N, CA, C and O atoms as a printed pandas DataFrame, in Angstrom:
     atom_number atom_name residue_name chain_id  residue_number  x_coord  y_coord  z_coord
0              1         N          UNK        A               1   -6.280   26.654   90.002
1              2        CA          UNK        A               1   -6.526   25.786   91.146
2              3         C          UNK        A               1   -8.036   25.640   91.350
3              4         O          UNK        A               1   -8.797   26.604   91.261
4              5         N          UNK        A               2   -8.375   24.588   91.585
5              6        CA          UNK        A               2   -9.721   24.398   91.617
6              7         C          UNK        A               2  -10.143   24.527   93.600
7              8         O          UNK        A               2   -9.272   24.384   94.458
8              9         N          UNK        A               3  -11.211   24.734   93.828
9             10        CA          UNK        A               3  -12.203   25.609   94.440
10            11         C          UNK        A               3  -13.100   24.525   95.123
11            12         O          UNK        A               3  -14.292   24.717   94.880
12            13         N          UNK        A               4  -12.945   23.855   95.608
13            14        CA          UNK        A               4  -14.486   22.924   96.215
14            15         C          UNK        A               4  -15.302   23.889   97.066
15            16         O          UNK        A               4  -14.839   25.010   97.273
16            17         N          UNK        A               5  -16.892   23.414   97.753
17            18        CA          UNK        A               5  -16.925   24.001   98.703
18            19         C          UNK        A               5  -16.917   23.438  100.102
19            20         O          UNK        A               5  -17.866   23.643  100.860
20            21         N          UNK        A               6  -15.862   22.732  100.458
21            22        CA          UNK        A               6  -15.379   22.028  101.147
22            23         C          UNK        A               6  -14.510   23.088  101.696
23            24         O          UNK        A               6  -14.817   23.588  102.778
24            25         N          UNK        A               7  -13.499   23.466  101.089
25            26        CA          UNK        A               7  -12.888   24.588  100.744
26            27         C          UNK        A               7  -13.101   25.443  101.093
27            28         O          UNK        A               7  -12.455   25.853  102.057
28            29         N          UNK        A               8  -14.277   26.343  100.444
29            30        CA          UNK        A               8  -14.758   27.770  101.009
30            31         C          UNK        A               8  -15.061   27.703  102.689
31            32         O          UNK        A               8  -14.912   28.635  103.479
32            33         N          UNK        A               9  -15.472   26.496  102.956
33            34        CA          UNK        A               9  -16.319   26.276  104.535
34            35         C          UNK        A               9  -14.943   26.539  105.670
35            36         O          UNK        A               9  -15.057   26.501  106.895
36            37         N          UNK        A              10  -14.073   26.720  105.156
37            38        CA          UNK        A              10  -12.649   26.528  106.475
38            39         C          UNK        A              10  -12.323   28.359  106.601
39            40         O          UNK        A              10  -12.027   29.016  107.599
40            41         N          UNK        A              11  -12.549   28.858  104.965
41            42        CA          UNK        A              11  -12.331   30.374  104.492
42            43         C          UNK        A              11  -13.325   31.234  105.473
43            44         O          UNK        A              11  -14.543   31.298  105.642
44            45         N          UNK        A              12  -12.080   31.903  106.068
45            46        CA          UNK        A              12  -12.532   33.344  106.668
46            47         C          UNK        A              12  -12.441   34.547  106.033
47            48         O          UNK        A              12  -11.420   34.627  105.350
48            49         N          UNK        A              13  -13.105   35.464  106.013
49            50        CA          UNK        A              13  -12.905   36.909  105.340
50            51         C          UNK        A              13  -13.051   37.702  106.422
51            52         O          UNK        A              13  -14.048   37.547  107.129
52            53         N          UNK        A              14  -12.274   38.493  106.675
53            54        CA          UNK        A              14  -11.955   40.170  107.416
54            55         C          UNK        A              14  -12.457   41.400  106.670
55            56         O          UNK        A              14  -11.947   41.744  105.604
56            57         N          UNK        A              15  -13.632   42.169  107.341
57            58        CA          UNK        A              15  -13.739   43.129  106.172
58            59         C          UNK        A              15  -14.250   44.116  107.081
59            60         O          UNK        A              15  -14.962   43.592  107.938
60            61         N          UNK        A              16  -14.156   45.157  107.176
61            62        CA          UNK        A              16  -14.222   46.508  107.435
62            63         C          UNK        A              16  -15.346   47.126  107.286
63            64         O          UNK        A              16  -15.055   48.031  106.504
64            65         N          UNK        A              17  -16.436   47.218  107.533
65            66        CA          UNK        A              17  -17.815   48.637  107.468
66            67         C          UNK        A              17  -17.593   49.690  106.953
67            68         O          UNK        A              17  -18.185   50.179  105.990
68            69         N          UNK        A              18  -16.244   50.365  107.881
69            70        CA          UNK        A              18  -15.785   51.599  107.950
70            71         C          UNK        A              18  -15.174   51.701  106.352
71            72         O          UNK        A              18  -15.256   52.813  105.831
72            73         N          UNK        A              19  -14.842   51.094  105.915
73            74        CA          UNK        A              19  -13.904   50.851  104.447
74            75         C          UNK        A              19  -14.925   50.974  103.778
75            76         O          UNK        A              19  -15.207   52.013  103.182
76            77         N          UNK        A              20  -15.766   49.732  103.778
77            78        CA          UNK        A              20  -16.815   49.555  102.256
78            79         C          UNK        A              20  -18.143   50.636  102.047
79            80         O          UNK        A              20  -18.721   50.744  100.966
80            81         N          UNK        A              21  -18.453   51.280  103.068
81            82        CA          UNK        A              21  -19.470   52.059  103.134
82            83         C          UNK        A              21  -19.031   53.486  102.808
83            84         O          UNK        A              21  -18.372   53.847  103.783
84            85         N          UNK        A              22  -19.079   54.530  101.855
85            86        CA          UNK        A              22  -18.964   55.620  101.214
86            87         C          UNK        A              22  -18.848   56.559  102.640
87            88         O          UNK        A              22  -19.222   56.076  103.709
88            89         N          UNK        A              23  -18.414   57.647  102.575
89            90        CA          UNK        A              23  -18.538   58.564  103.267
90            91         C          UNK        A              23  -19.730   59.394  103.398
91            92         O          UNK        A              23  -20.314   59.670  104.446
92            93         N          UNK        A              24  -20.010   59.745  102.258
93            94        CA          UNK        A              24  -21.236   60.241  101.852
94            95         C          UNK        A              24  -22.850   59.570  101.663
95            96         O          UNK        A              24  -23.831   60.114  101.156
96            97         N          UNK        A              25  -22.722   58.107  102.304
97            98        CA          UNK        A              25  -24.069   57.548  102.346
98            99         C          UNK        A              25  -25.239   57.628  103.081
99           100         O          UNK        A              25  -25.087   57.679  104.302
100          101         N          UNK        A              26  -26.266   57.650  102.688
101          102        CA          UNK        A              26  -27.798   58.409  103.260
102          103         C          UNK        A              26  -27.582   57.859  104.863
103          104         O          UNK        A              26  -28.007   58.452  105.854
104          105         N          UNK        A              27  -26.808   56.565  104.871
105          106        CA          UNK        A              27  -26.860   55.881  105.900
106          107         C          UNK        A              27  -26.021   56.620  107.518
107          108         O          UNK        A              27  -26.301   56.817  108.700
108          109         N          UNK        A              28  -24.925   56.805  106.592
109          110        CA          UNK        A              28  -23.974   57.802  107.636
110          111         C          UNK        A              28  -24.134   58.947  108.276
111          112         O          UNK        A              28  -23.687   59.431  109.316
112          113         N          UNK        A              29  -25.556   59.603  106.652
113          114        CA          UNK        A              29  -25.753   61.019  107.251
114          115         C          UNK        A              29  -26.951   60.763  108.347
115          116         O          UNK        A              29  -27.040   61.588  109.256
116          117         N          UNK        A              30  -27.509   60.100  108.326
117          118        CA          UNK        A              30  -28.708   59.358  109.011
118          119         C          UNK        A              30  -27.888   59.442  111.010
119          120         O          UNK        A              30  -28.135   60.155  111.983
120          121         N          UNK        A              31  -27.008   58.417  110.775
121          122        CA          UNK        A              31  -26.200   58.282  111.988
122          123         C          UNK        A              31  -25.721   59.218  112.730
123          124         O          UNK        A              31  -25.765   59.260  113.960
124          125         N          UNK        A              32  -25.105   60.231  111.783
125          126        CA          UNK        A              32  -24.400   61.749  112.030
126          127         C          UNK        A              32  -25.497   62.675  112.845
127          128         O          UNK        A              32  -25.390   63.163  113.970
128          129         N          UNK        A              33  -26.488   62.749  111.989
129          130        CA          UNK        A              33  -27.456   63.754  112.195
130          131         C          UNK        A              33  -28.837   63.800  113.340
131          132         O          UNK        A              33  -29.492   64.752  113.764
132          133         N          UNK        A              34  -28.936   62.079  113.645
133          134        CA          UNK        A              34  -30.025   61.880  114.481
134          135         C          UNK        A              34  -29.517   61.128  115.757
135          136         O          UNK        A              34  -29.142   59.956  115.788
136          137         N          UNK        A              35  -29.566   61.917  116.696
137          138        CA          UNK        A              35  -29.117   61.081  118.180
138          139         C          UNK        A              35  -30.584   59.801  118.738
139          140         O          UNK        A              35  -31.408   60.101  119.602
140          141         N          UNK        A              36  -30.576   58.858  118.220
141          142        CA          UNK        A              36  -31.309   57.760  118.782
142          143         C          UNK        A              36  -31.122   57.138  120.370
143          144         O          UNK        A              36  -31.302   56.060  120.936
144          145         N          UNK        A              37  -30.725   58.284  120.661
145          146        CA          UNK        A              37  -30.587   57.775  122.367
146          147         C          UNK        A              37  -31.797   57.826  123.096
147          148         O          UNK        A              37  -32.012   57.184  124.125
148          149         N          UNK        A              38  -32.904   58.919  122.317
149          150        CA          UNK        A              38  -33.809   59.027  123.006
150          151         C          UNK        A              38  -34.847   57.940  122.932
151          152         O          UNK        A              38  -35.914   58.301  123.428
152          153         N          UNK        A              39  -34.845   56.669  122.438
153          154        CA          UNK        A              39  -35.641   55.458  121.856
154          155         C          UNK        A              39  -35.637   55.013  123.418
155          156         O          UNK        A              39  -36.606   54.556  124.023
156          157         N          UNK        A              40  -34.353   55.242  123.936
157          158        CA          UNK        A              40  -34.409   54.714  125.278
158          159         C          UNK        A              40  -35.205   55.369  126.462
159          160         O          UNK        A              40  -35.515   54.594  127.367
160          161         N          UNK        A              41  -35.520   56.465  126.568
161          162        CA          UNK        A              41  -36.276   56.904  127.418
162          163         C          UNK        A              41  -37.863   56.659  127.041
163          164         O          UNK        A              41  -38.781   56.586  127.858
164          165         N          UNK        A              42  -37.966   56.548  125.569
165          166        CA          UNK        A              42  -39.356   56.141  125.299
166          167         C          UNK        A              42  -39.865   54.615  125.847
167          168         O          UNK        A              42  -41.012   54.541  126.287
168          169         N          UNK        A              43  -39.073   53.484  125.822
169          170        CA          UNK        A              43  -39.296   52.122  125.935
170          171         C          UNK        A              43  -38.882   51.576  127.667
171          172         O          UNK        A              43  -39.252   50.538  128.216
172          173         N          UNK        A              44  -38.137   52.515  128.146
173          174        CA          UNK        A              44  -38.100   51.620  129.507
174          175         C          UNK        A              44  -39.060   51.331  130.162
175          176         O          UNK        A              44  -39.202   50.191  130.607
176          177         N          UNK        A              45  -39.882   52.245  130.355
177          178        CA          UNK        A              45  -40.833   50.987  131.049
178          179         C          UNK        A              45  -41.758   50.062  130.601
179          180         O          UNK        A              45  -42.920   49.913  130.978
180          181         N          UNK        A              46  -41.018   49.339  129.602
181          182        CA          UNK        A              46  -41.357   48.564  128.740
182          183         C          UNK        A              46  -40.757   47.123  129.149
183          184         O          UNK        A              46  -41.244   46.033  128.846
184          185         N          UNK        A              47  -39.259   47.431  130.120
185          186        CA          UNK        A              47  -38.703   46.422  129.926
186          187         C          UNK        A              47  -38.604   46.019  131.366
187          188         O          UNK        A              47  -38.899   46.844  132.231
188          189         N          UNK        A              48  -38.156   44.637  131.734
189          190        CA          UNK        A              48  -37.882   44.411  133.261
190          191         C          UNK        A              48  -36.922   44.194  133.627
191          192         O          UNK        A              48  -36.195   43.408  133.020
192          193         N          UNK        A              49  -36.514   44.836  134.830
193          194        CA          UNK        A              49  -34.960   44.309  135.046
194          195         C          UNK        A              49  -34.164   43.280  135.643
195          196         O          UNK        A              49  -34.128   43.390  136.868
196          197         N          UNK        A              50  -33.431   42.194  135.123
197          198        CA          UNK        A              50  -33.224   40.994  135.773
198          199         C          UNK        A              50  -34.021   39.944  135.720
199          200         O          UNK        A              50  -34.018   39.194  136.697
200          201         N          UNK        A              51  -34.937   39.622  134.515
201          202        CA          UNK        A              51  -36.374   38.851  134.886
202          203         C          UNK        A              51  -36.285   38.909  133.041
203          204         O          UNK        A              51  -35.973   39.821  132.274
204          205         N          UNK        A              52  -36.721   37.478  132.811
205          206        CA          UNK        A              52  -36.693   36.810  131.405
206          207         C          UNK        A              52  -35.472   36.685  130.519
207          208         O          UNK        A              52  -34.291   36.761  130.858
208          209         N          UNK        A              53  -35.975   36.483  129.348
209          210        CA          UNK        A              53  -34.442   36.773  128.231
210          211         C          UNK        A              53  -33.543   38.239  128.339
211          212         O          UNK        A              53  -33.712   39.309  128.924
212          213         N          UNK        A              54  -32.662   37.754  127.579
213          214        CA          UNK        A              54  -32.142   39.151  127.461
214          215         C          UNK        A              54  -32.840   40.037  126.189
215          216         O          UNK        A              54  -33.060   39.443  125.133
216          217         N          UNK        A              55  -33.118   41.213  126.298
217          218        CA          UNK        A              55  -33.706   42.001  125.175
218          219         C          UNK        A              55  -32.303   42.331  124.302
219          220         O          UNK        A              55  -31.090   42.376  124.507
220          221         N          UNK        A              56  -33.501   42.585  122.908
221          222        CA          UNK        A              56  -32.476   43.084  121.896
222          223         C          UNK        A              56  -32.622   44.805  121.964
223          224         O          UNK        A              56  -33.763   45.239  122.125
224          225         N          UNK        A              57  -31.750   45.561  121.872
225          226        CA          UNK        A              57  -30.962   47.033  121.909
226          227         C          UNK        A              57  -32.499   47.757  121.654
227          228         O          UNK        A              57  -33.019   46.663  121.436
228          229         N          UNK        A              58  -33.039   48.206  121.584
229          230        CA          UNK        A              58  -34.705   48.585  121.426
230          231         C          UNK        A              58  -34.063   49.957  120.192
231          232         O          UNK        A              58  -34.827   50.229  119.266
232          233         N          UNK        A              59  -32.848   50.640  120.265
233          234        CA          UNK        A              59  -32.406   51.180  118.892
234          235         C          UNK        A              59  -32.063   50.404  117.804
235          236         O          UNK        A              59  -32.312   50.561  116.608
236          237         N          UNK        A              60  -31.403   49.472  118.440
237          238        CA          UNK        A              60  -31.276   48.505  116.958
238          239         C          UNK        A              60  -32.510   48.049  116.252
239          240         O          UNK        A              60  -32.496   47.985  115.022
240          241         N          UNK        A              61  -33.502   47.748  116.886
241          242        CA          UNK        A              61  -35.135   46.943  116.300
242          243         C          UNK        A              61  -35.566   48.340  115.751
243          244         O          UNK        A              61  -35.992   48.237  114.600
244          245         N          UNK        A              62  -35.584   50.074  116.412
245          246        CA          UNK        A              62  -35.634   50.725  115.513
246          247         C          UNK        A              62  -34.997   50.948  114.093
247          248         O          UNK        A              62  -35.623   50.742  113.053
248          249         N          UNK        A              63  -34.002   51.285  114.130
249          250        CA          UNK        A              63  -32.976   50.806  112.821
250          251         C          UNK        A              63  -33.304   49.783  111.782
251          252         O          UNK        A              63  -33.393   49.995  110.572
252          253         N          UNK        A              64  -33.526   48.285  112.602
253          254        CA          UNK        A              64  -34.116   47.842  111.391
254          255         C          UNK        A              64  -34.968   47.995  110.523
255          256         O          UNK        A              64  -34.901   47.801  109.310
256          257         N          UNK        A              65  -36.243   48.549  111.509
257          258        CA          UNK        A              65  -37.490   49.231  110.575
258          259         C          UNK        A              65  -37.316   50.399  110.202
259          260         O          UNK        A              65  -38.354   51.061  110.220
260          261         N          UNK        A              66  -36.280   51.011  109.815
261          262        CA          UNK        A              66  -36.638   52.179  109.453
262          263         C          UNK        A              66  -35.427   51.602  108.510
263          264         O          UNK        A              66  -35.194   52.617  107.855
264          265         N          UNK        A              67  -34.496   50.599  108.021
265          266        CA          UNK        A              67  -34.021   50.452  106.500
266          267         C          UNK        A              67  -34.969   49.611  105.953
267          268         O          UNK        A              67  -35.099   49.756  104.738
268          269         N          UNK        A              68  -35.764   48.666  106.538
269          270        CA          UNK        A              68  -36.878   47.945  105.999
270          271         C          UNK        A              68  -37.581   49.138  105.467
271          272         O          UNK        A              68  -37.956   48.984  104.305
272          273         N          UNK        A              69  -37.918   50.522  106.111
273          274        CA          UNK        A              69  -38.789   51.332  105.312
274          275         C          UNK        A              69  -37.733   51.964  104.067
275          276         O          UNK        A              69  -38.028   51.965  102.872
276          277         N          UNK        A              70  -36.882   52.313  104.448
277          278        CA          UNK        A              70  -35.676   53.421  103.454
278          279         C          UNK        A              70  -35.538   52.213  102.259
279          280         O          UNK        A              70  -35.669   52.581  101.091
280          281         N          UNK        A              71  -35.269   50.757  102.545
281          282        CA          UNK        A              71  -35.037   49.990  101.269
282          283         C          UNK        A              71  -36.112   49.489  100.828
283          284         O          UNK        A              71  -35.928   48.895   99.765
284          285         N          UNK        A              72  -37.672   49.469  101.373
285          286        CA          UNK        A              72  -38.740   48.813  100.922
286          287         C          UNK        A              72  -38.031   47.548  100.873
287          288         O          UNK        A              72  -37.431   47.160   99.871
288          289         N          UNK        A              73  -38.109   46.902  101.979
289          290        CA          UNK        A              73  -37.316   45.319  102.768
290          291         C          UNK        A              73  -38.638   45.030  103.053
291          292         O          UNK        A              73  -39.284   45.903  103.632
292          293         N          UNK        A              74  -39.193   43.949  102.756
293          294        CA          UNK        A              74  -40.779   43.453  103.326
294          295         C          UNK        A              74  -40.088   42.801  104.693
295          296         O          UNK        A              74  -38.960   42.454  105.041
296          297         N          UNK        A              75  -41.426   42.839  105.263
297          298        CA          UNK        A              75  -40.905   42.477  106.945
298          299         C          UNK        A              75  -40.959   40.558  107.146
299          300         O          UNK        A              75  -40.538   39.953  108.131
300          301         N          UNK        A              76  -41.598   39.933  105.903
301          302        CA          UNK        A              76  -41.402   38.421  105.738
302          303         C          UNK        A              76  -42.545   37.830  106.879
303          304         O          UNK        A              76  -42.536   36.768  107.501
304          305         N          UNK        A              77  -43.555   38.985  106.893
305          306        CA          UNK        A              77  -44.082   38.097  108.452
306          307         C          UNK        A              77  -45.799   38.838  107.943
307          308         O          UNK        A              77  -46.692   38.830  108.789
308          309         N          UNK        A              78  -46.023   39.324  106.778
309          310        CA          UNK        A              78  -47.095   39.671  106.208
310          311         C          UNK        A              78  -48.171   38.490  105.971
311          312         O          UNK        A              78  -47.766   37.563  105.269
312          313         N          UNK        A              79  -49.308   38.416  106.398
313          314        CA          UNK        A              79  -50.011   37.481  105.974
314          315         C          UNK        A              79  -51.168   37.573  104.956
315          316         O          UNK        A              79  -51.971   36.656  104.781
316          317         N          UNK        A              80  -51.184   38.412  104.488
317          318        CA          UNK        A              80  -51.800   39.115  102.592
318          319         C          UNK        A              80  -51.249   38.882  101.477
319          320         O          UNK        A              80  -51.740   39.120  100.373
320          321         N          UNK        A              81  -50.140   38.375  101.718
321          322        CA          UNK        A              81  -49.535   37.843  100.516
322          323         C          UNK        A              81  -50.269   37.340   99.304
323          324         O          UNK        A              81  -50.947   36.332   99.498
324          325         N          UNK        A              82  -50.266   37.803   98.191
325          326        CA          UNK        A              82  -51.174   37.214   97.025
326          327         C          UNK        A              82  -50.104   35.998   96.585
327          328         O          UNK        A              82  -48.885   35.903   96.731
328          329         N          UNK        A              83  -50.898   35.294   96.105
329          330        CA          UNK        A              83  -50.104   34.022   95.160
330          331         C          UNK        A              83  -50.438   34.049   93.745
331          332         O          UNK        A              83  -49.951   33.217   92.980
C-alpha cells in the first residue's frame, strides 16, 4: 500500500517515556538521585506574582542545560560561530 504524506499528516502515534527509556539510563539515575526542588528556593525572588507572562518551570530550563551540557547540544544562540 502506498504511503503519501498527506497520509502521515492525519497519523497519530501513542508512545510511552516510561517504555522506551531503559531502566538503567544516566538519565533516570540523574532523576532518582538529585531532588531539584531546591532550584525553587534559589529563583523566587526572581519571579512576580500575577504580573506578565506565564514563566516556564525554572527546573525544567535547568534540565535543559544540563542535557545540552551531558549531550554537548549547542545552545543555537552562539554568536562565534566560524564559517
Amino acid at each position: 500500500m502506498l504511503i503519501t504524506e498527506q497520509d502521515l499528516r492525519q497519523t497519530i502515534e501513542m508512545l510511552c517515556i516510561e517504555e522506551r527509556v531503559p531502566g538503567e539510563h544516566l538519565l533516570r539515575k540523574i532523576e532518582t538521585a538529585v531532588d531539584f526542588s531546591y532550584i525553587y528556593d534559589l529563583v523566587w525572588s526572581h519571579y512576580s506574582v500575577g504580573r506578565g507572562r506565564p514563566s516556564i518551570d525554572p527546573v525544567v530550563l535547568f534540565k535543559m542545560v544540563l542535557l545540552q551540557h551531558l549531550y554537548g547540544i549547542p545552545t543555537g544562540s552562539s554568536s562565534n560561530t566560524q564559517r
